[in-house]
Each structure stands twice: as structure tokens, then as C-alpha cells.
Amino acid sequence: MTQTATLSRKNIIGMENLTSEDIEIILDTADSFKEISTRAIKKVPTLRGRTIINLFFEPSTRTRTSFEIAGKRLSADVINISGSASSTVKGESLIDTARNLEAMNPDILVIRHNCSGAPALISQFINCPVINAGDGAHEHPSQSLLDLLTIREHKGTLKGLKVAIVGDITHSRVARSNIRAMQTMGMEVKVVGPPTLIPVGIEELGVEVCYDIGEGIRDADVIMVLRIQLERQNQGLLSSLREYSNYFCLTEKHLSNVSNDTLIIHPGPVNRGIEIALDVMEGPRSLILDQVTNGVAVRMALFYLLLGESDANPN
Ligand code: CP
């Protein structure tokens, strides 16, 4: 592939910053990279000699691993740093940490942080591209991109699709990124959950709000189920997990009232039996593992497009 398309942004901080053209370019590029991961030798020389640093201040299974695999499949050198093993625990500031890492001349810094705005802040102090791998309750753009790729793959299009996002909307960076991205791509978004987990005034973003799961998912082409964040259970937002589950766990009974073509996605990690029933999670409409597979391709596309390899050849 010779790169002809370029993104309007040097950093990937949030979906609110990406145009529909940017999103199409990323999804098309990811699509073209998927085949590499099916080869016996899953490596191309495209980013040979490039260096990627993954700096994660929060736990991660999918995002961190797939950014690492994506870099390695493109032959980049990938370095992983955990926040707990960095000198921030000795008192170094986040900005000093980023500037010291940049002094070693990486080509991209990928960062996950529990504080909303941390990747945007860092991007103001260093010159190499920054990718937000999830910041607080703000945004998780690469998750949204892999969600869109998965939906487009199965529906053939994004425009005009109806999506119901079910669960803890208030604390979800995945919901925030997807609401923005889906609207950019001409999709209709409904948020579904208990009033305590849906931000007041969210209608102003142009989404519909529904407090009943049966009604909320009835006309959905895609149901995105979100994780109930167990770490927030002490905030008094739910009386109990059992009660949440009674009212909002997505079950086969709910699905009997929606189209057979309705797709189920979930960003993971999943609380089995709390937000989604086991048979739904593992049933034929569930694309949860397809999302994970697509995460590698999307992250390969981001690296490739941000590093602007005009003579890159993935073959
Ligand atoms: N979806 C997601 O961000 O999962 P991880 O926390 O495991 O990276």
C-alpha cells in the first residue's frame, strides 16, 4: 500500500476532533491491514526502525496488548511502561515523564491515564504524535474506531443505523467517544440505563434517552452494552448489582423482541451475567471477539497514518 490519504490531525485525542473523512480513512486502512494478521508470518516491514512507547497508568488487557501487537506486526520497536513502574511514583510529574520519554526520540506515545485530559495535556508539551488509549471518563477513540469498523463490516454501512448504548453512560469514555463518532458518521444514538447512570442534559448532545431497556433497544440495529464499573459501586449510584441486573441485563428475552439482524457489541471487560447474559454474550449476534480482532487492525492503521510513511509497503 502506498499512503495517499492523510489525517487532519497529528494526535488522536478524541473522536470529537476527527472528521467523517478521517474516520473513513482510518477504517479503510484498518480493513486493508486485517489480512496481515491472518498470515502465518504476521509481520510486514512498514514501520521498521520506528519506536512506539505505550505508557499505561491504568490496567488494560485489550487496548495495551493490541497497541503492542499492532506496532510489532508493522515491525516497529514497542516499549511498554506501566505507570506503577515509572518514576511518577517517585514524584516525577506526568509532563516531565513525557518529556523525558520524548528525549529518547520515540515516534509515537500511546497513553492511558485515569485523569480526563492527560493525553491532551501531554500533547501540548511534546512534539511526537500522542494517541489517547483512554483517559478518565473522557474518551477512548481507538475503541470507538474498532467498534465502527466491526459494525461497518457486518452492516455494510454506518450511515442511518440506529444504535442503543446500554448501561453506565455517565462514567463511560467509550460511550462518550462513540456518541461523537456515530453522530459524525450519520448514525442515530439512544442511551439506555437508570437515571443515576445517565448524565443530566445529555439530550443536548443530540441523543435520545430511555430508562427502559425493552423500549430502548426495540428498533436498534446495534446494541452496545457497557460494563458496569464495579469500582464505582461505593458511590451510591445503584442500590445493588442484583437490582441493576434485574432491570438492565441484556437477555435473550429482550432479544426476542428485536430484529434477528440486530448486532450486539461490548467493549470489554465483561461482567458476565450483570450487564449481559451468558447466552447473549456467546450467542450468534455477539461480535465481542470480532471487536477485539479489529482492535489490532485499527491500531495498525493509526500508527501507519500518523507516521506518514509515504513509501511504506506492507507487503
Ligand atoms: N476495551 C478496553 O479498553 O479494554 P481494556 O481495558 O482491557 O484495554
XYZ file of N, CA and C in Angstrom, residues 229-238:
30
model
N -19.217 -0.460 36.048
C -17.886 -0.255 36.633
C -17.946 -0.563 38.132
N -17.550 -1.809 38.450
C -17.699 -2.301 39.823
C -16.937 -1.419 40.810
N -15.863 -0.778 40.314
C -15.064 0.073 41.197
C -15.826 1.324 41.651
N -16.994 1.564 41.031
C -17.764 2.766 41.414
C -18.977 2.418 42.273
N -19.047 1.159 42.718
C -20.235 0.733 43.444
C -20.427 1.430 44.781
N -19.347 2.020 45.308
C -19.474 2.699 46.607
C -19.961 4.140 46.461
N -20.336 4.542 45.255
C -20.774 5.932 45.071
C -22.279 6.102 45.234
N -22.974 5.013 45.575
C -24.408 5.112 45.829
C -25.251 5.330 44.585
N -24.730 4.986 43.414
C -25.485 5.216 42.177
C -26.446 4.066 41.871
N -26.155 2.900 42.448
C -27.036 1.741 42.271
C -27.335 1.167 43.646
